[in-house]
PDB file of C-alpha atoms in Angstrom:
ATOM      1  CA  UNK A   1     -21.858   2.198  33.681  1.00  0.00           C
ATOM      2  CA  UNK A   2     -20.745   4.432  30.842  1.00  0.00           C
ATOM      3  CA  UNK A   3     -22.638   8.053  31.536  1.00  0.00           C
ATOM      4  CA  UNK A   4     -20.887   9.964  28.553  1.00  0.00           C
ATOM      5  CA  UNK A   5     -20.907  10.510  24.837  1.00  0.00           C
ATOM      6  CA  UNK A   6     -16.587  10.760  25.205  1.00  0.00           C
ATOM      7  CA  UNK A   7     -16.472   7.666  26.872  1.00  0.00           C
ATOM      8  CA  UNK A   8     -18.312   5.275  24.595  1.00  0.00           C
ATOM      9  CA  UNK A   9     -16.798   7.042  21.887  1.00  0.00           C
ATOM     10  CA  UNK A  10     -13.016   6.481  23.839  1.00  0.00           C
ATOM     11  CA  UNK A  11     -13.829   2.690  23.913  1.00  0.00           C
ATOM     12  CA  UNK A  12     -14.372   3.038  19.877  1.00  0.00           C
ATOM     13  CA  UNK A  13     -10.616   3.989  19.838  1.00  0.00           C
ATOM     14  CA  UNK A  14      -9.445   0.735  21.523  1.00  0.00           C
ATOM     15  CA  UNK A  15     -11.944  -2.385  20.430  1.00  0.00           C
ATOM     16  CA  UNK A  16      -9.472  -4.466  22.290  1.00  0.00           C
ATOM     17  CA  UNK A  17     -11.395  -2.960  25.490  1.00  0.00           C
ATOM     18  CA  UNK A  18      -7.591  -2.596  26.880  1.00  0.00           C
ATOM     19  CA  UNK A  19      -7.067   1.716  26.438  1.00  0.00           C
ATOM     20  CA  UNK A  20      -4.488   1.013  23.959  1.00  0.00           C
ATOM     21  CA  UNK A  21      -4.639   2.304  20.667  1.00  0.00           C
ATOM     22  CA  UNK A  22      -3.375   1.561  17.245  1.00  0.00           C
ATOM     23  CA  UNK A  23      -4.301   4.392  14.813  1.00  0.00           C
ATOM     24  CA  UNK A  24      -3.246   4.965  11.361  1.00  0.00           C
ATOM     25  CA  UNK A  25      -3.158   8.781   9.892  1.00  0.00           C
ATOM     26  CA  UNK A  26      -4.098   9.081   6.525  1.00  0.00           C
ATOM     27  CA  UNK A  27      -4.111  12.858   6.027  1.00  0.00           C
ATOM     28  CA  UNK A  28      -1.081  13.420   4.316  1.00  0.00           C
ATOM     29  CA  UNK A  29      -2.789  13.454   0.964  1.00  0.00           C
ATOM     30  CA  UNK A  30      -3.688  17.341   2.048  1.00  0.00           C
ATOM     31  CA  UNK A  31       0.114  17.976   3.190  1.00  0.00           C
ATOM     32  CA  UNK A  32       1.766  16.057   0.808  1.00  0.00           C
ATOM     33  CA  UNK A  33      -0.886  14.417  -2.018  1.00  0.00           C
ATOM     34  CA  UNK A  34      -2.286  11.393  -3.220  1.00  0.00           C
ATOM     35  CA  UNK A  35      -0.967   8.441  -0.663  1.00  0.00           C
ATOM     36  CA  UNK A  36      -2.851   6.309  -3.218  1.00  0.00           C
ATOM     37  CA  UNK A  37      -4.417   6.594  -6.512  1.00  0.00           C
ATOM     38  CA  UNK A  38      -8.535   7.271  -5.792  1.00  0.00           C
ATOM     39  CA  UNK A  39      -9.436   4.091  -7.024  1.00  0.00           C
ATOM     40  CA  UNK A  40      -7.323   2.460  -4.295  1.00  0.00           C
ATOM     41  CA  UNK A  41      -8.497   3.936  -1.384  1.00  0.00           C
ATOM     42  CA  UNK A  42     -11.084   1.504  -0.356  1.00  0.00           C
ATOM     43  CA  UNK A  43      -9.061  -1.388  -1.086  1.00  0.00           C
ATOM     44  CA  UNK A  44      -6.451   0.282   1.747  1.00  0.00           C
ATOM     45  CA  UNK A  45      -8.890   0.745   4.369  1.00  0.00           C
ATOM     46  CA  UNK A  46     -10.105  -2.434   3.892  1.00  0.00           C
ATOM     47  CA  UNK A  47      -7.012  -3.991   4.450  1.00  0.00           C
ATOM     48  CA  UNK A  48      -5.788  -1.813   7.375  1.00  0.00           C
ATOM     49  CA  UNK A  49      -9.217  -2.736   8.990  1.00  0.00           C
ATOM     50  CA  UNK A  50      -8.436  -6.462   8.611  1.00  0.00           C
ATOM     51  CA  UNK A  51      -5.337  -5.601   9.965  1.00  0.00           C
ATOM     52  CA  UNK A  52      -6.852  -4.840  13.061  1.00  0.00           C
ATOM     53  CA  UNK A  53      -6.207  -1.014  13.269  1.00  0.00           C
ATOM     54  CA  UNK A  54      -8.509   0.841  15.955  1.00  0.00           C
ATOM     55  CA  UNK A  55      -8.790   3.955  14.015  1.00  0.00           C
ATOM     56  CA  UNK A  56      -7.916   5.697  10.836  1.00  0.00           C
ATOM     57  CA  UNK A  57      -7.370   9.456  10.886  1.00  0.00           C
ATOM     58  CA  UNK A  58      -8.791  11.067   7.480  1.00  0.00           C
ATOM     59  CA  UNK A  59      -9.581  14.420   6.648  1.00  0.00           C
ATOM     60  CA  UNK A  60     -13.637  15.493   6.571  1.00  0.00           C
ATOM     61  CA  UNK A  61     -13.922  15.196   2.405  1.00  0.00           C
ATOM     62  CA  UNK A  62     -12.086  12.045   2.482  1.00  0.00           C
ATOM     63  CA  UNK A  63     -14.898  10.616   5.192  1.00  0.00           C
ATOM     64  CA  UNK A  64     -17.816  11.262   2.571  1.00  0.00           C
ATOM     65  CA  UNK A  65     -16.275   9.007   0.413  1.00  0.00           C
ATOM     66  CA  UNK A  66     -16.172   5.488   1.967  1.00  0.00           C
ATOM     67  CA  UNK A  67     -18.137   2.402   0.481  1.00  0.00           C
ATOM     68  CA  UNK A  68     -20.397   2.238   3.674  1.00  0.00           C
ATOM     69  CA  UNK A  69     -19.510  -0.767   4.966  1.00  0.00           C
ATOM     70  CA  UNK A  70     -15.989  -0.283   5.683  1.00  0.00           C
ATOM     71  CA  UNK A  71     -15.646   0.579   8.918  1.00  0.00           C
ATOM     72  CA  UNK A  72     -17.824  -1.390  10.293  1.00  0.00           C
ATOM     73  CA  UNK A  73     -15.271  -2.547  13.378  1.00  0.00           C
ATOM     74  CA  UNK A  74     -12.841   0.429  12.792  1.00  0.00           C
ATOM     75  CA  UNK A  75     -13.026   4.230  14.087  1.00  0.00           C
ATOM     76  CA  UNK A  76     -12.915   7.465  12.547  1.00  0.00           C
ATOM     77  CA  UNK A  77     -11.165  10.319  13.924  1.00  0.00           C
ATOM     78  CA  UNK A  78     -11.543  13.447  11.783  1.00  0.00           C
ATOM     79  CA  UNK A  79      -8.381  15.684  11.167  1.00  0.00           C
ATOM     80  CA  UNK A  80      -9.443  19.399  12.007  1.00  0.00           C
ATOM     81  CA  UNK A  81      -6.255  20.717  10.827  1.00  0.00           C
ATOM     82  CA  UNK A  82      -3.983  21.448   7.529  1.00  0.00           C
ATOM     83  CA  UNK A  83      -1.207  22.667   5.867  1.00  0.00           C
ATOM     84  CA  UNK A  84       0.309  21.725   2.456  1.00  0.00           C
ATOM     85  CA  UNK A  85       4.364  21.102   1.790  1.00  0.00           C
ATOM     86  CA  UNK A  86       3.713  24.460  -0.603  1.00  0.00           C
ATOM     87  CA  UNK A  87       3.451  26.701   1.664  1.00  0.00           C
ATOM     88  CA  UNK A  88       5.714  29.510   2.749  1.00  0.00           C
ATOM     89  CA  UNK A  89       5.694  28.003   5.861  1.00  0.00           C
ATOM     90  CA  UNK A  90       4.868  24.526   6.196  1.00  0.00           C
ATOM     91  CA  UNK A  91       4.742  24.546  10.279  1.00  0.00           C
ATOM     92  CA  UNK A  92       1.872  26.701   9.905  1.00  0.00           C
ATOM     93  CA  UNK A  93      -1.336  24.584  11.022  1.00  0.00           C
ATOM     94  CA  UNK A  94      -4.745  26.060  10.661  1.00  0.00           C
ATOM     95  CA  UNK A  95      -8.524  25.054  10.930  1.00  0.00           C
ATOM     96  CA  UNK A  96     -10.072  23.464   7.663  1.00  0.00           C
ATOM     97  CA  UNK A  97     -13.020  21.900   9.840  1.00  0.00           C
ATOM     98  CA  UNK A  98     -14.887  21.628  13.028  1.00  0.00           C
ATOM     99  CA  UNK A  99     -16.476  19.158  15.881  1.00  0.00           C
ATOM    100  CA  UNK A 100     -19.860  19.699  14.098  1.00  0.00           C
ATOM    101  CA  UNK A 101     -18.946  18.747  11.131  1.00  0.00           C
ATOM    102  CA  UNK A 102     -17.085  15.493  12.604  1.00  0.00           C
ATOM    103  CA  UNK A 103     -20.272  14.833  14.454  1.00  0.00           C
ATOM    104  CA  UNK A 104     -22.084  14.565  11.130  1.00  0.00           C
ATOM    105  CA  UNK A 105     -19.900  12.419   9.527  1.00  0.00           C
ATOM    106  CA  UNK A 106     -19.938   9.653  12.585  1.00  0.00           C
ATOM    107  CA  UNK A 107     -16.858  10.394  13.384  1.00  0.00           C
ATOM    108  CA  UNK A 108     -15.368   8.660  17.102  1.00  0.00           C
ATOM    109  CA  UNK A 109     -12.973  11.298  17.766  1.00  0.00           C
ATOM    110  CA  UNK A 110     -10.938  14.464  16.283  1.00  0.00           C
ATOM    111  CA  UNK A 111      -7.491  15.172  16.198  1.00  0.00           C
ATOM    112  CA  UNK A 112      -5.884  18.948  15.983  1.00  0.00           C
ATOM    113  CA  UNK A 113      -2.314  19.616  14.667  1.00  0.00           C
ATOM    114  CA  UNK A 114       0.535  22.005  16.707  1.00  0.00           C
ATOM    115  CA  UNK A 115       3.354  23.250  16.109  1.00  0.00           C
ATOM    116  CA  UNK A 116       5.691  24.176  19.020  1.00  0.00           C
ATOM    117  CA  UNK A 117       7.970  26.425  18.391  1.00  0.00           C
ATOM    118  CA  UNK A 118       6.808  27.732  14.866  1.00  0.00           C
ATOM    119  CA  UNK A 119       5.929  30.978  14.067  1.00  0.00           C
ATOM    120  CA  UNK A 120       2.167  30.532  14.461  1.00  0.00           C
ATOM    121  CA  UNK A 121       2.365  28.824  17.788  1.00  0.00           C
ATOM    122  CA  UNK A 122      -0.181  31.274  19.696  1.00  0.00           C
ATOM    123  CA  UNK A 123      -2.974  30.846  17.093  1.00  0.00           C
ATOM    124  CA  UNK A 124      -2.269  27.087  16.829  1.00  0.00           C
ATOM    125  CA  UNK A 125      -2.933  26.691  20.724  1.00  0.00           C
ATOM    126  CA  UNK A 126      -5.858  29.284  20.518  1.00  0.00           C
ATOM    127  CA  UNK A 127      -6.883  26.981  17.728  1.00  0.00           C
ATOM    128  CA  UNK A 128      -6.791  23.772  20.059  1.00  0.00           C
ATOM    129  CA  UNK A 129      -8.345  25.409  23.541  1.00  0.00           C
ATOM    130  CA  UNK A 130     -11.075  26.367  21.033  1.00  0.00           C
ATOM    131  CA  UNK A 131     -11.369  23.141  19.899  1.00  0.00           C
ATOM    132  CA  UNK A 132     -11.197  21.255  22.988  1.00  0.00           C
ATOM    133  CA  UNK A 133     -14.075  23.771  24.373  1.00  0.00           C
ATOM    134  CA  UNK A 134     -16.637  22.490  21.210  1.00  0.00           C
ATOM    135  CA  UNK A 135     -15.445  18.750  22.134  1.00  0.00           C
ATOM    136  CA  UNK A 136     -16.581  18.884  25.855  1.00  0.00           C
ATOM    137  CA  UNK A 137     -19.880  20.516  24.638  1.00  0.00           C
ATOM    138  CA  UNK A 138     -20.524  17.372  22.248  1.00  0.00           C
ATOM    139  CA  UNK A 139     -18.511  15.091  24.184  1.00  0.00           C
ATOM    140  CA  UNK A 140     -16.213  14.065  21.873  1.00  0.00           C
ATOM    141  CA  UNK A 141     -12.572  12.959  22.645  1.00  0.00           C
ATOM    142  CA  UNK A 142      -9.944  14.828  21.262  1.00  0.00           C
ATOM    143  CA  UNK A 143      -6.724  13.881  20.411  1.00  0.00           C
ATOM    144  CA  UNK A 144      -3.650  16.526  19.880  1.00  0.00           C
ATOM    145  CA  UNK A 145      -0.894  16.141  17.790  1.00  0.00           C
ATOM    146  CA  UNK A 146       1.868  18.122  19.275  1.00  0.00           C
ATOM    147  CA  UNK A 147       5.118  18.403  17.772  1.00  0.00           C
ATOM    148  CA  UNK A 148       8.379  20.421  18.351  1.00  0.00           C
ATOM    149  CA  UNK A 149       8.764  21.794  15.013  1.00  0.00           C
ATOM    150  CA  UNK A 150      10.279  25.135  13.968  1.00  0.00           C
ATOM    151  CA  UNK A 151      13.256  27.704  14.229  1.00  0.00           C
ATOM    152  CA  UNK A 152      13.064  27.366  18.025  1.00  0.00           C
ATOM    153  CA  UNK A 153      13.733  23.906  18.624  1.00  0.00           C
ATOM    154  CA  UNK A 154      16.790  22.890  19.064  1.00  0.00           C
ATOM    155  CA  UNK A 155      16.735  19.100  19.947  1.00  0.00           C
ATOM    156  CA  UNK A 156      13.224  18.037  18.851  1.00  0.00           C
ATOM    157  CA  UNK A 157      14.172  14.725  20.668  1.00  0.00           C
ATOM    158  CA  UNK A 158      14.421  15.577  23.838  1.00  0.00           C
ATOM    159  CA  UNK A 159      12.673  14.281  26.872  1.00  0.00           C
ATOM    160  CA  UNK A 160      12.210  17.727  28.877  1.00  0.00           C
ATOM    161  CA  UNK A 161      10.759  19.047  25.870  1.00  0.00           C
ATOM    162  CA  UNK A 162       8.415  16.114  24.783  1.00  0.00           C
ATOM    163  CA  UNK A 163       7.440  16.673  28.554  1.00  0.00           C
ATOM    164  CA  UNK A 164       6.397  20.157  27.651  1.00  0.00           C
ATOM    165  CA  UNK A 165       4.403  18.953  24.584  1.00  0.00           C
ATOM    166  CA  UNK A 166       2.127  16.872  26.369  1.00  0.00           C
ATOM    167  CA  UNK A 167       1.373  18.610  29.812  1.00  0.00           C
ATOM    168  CA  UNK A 168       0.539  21.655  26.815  1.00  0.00           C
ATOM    169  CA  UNK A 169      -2.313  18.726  25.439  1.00  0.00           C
ATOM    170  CA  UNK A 170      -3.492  17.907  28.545  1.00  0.00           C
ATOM    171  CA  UNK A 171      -3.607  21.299  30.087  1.00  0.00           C
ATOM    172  CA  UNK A 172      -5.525  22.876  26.689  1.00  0.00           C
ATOM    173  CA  UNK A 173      -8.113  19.717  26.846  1.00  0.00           C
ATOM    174  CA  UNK A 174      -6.911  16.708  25.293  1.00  0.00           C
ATOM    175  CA  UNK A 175      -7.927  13.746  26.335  1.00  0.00           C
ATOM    176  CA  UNK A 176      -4.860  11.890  24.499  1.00  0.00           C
ATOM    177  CA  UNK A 177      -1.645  13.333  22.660  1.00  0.00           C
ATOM    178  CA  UNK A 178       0.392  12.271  19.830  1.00  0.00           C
ATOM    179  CA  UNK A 179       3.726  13.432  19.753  1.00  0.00           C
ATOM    180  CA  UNK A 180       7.439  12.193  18.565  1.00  0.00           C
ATOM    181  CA  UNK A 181       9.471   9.909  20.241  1.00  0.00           C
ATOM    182  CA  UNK A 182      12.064  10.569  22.452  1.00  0.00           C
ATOM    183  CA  UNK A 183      16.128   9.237  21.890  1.00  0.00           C
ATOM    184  CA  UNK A 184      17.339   7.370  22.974  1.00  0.00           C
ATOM    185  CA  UNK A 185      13.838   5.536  23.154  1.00  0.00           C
ATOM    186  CA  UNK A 186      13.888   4.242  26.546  1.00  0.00           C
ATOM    187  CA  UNK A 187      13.993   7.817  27.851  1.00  0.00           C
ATOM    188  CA  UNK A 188      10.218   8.145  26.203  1.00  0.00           C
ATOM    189  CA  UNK A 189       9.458   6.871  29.669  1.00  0.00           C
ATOM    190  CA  UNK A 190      10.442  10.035  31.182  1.00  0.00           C
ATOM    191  CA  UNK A 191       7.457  11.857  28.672  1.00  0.00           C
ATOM    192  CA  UNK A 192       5.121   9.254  29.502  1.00  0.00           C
ATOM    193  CA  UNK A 193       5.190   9.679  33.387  1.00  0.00           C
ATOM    194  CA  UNK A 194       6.021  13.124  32.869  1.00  0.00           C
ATOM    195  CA  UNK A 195       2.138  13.641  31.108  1.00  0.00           C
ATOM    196  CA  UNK A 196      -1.449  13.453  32.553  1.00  0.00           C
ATOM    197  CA  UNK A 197      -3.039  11.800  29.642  1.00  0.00           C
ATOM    198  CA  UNK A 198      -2.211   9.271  27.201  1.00  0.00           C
ATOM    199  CA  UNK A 199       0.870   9.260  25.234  1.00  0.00           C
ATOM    200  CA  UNK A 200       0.521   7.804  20.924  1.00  0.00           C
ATOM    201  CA  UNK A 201       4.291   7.947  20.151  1.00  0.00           C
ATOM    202  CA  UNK A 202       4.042   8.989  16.243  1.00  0.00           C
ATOM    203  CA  UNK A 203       5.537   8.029  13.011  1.00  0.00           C
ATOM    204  CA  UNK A 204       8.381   5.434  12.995  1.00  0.00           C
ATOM    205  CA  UNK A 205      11.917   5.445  12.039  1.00  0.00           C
ATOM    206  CA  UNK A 206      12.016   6.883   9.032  1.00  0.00           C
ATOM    207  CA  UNK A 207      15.364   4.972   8.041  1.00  0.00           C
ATOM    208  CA  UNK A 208      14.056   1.907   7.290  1.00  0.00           C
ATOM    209  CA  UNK A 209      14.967   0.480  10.458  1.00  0.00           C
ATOM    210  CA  UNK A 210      12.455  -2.637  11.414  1.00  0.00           C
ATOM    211  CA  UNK A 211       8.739  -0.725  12.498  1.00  0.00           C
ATOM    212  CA  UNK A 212       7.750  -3.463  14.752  1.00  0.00           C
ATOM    213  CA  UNK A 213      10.930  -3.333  17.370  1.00  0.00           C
ATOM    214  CA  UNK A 214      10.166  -0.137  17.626  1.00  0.00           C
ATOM    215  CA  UNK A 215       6.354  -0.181  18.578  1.00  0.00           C
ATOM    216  CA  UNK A 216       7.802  -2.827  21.222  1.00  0.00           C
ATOM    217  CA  UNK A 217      10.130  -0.234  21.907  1.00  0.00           C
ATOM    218  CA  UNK A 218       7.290   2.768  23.019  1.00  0.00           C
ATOM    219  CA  UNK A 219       5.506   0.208  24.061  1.00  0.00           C
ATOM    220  CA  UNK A 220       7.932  -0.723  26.786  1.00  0.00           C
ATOM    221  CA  UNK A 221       8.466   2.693  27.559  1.00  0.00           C
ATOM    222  CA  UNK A 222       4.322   2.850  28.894  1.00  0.00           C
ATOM    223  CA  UNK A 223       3.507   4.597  25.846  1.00  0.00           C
ATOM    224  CA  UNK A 224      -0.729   3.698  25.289  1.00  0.00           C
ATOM    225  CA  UNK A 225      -0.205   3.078  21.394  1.00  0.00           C
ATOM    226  CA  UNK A 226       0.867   4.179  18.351  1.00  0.00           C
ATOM    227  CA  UNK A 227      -0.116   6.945  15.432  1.00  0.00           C
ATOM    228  CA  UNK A 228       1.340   5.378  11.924  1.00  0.00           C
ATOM    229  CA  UNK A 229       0.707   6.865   9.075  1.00  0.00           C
ATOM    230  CA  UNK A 230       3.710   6.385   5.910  1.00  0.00           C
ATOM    231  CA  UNK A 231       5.462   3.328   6.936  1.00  0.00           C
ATOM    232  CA  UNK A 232       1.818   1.378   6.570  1.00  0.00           C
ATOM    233  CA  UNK A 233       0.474   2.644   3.647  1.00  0.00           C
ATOM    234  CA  UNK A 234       3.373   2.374   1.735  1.00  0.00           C
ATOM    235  CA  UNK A 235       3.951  -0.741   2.651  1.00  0.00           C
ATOM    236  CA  UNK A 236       3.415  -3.651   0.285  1.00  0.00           C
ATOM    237  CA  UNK A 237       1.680  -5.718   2.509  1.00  0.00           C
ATOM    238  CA  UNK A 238      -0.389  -2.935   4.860  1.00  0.00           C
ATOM    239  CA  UNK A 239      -2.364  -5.527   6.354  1.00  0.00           C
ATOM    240  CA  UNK A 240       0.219  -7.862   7.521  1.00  0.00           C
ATOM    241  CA  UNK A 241       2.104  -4.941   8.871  1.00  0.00           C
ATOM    242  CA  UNK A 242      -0.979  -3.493  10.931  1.00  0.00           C
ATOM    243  CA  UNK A 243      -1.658  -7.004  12.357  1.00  0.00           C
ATOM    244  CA  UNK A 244       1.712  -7.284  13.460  1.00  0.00           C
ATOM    245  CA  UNK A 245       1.845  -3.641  14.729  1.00  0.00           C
ATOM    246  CA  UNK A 246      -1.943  -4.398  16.787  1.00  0.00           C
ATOM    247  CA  UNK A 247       0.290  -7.355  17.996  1.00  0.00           C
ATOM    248  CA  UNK A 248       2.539  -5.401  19.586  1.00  0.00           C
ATOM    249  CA  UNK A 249      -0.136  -2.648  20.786  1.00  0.00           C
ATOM    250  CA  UNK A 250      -2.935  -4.958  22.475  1.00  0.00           C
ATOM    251  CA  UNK A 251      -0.609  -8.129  23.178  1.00  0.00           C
ATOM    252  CA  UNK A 252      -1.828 -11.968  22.489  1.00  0.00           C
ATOM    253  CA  UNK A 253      -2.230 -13.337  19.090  1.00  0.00           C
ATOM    254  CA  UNK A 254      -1.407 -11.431  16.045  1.00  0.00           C
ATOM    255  CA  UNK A 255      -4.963  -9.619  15.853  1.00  0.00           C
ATOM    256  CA  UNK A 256      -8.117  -9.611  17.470  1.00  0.00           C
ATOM    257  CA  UNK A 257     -10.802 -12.001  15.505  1.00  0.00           C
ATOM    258  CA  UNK A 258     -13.048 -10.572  12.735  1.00  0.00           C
ATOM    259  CA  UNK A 259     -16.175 -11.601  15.325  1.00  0.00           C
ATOM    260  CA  UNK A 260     -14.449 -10.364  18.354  1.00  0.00           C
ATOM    261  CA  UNK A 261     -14.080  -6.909  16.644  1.00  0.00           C
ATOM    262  CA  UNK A 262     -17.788  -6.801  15.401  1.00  0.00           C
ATOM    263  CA  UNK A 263     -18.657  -8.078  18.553  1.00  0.00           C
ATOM    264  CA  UNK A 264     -16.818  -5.675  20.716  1.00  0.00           C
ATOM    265  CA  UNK A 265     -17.847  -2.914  18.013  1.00  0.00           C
ATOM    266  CA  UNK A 266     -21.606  -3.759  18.632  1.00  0.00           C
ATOM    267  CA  UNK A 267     -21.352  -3.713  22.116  1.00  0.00           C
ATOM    268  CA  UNK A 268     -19.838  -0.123  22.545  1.00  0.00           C
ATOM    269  CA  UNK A 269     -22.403   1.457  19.587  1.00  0.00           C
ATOM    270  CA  UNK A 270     -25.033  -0.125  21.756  1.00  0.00           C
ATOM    271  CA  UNK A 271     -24.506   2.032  24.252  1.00  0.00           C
ATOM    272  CA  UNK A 272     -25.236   5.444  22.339  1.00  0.00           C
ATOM    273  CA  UNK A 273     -28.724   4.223  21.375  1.00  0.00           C
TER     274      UNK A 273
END
């Protein structure tokens, strides 16, 4: 029997019931701007939804403005952190929101942003103990984004210091970390056995190269799922992409079933009541 608020709201993150995860971020309209114009933002989620994504990762604003309905068989993990590509220094991640305010929104789960290696490391990982403190008070899971960004990393690809990254997560209170991908790929396997909690390898080749070899790729490697954010939603065809993507993530046929989801969906929000 489930005894905790962060475990039903874990089995939220994974409607396939198998701990594997298929999330897409959506912040980057703080860090970057608009991913799509306003009046096509619930037209997206709908389709990454059908797609069969577990989660969508949105900032707290952007989670007040969903037609209700939406994610119905989907969950939301709110972004606690921000920074914008104007900044003097763009690695510098602070707080723009907290558990509470998550909590009121519905959300599943939060996620905090650090920077290893930047200039504001300490108060990043001050940032994220403090963080993980308020999640174990409301149990809610918390998911850490830990990158090796800034004028002290040298290889931001290697496996000793992915390592690093996520015994950092799991030792500040995160119950699962998102971090970049080792290279060659296979050596991802090193991170993964290397780290107490699970592994979300993030992003995706950024040079076009073909998005589903290399979820099969993680995969393979024992990562628990994947954190895509750009390559989907710029996609022509987000929907098709996510059900092939959930494909590779939970295994079996292309996507779960529209029923299956609600039904799985139902039976973990029966829990809380």
């Amino acid at each position: 029997m489930l005894k905790t608020g962060k475990q039903l709201r874990l089995r939220r993150l994974s409607l396939a019931g198998d701990d594997r995860h298929l999330l897409v971020p959506l912040d980057h309209s703080v860090s970057d701007g608009p991913i799509v114009p306003a009046d096509k933002w619930d037209d997206l989620l709908r389709a990454l939804v059908a797609g069969g994504a577990d989660g969508i990762i949105v900032h707290k604003g952007r989670a007040r403005t969903f037609a209700q309905d939406i994610l119905k068989s989907c969950a939301l993990v709110v972004h606690l952190s921000a920074s914008t590509s104007c900044s003097a220094d763009v690695n510098a991640k602070v707080l723009v929101a907290d558990v509470e305010e998550a909590l009121t929104l519905g959300a599943d789960a939060v996620s905090v942003h650090v920077n290893i290696g930047s200039d504001t490391e300490a108060q990043q990982l001050a940032d994220l103990g403090a963080v993980a403190r308020s999640c174990d008070a409301w149990g809610m899971p918390l998911i850490a984004m830990v990158y090796p960004r800034g004028p002290r990393i040298e290889d931001p690809r290697d496996p000793a210091l992915l390592s690093h990254l996520a015994n950092v997560a799991a030792d500040l209170g995160a119950d699962m970390v998102k971090t970049s991908v080792a290279l060659p790929i296979e050596r991802m396997a090193e991170v993964v056995a290397n780290s107490p909690i699970p592994v979300l390898a993030a992003g995706g080749p950024p040079d076009g190269s073909d998005l589903v070899e290399y979820g099969t790729a993680v995969m393979a490697a024992g990562c628990r799922g994947l954190a895509i954010g750009r390559r989907i939603f710029s996609s022509p065809t987000p929907a098709a992409l996510v059900s092939r993507l959930s494909a590779v993530v939970h295994g079996g046929s292309t996507e779960l079933s529209h029923d299956m989801r609600m039904a799985n969906y139902s039976t973990i929000v029966a829990g809380v009541a």
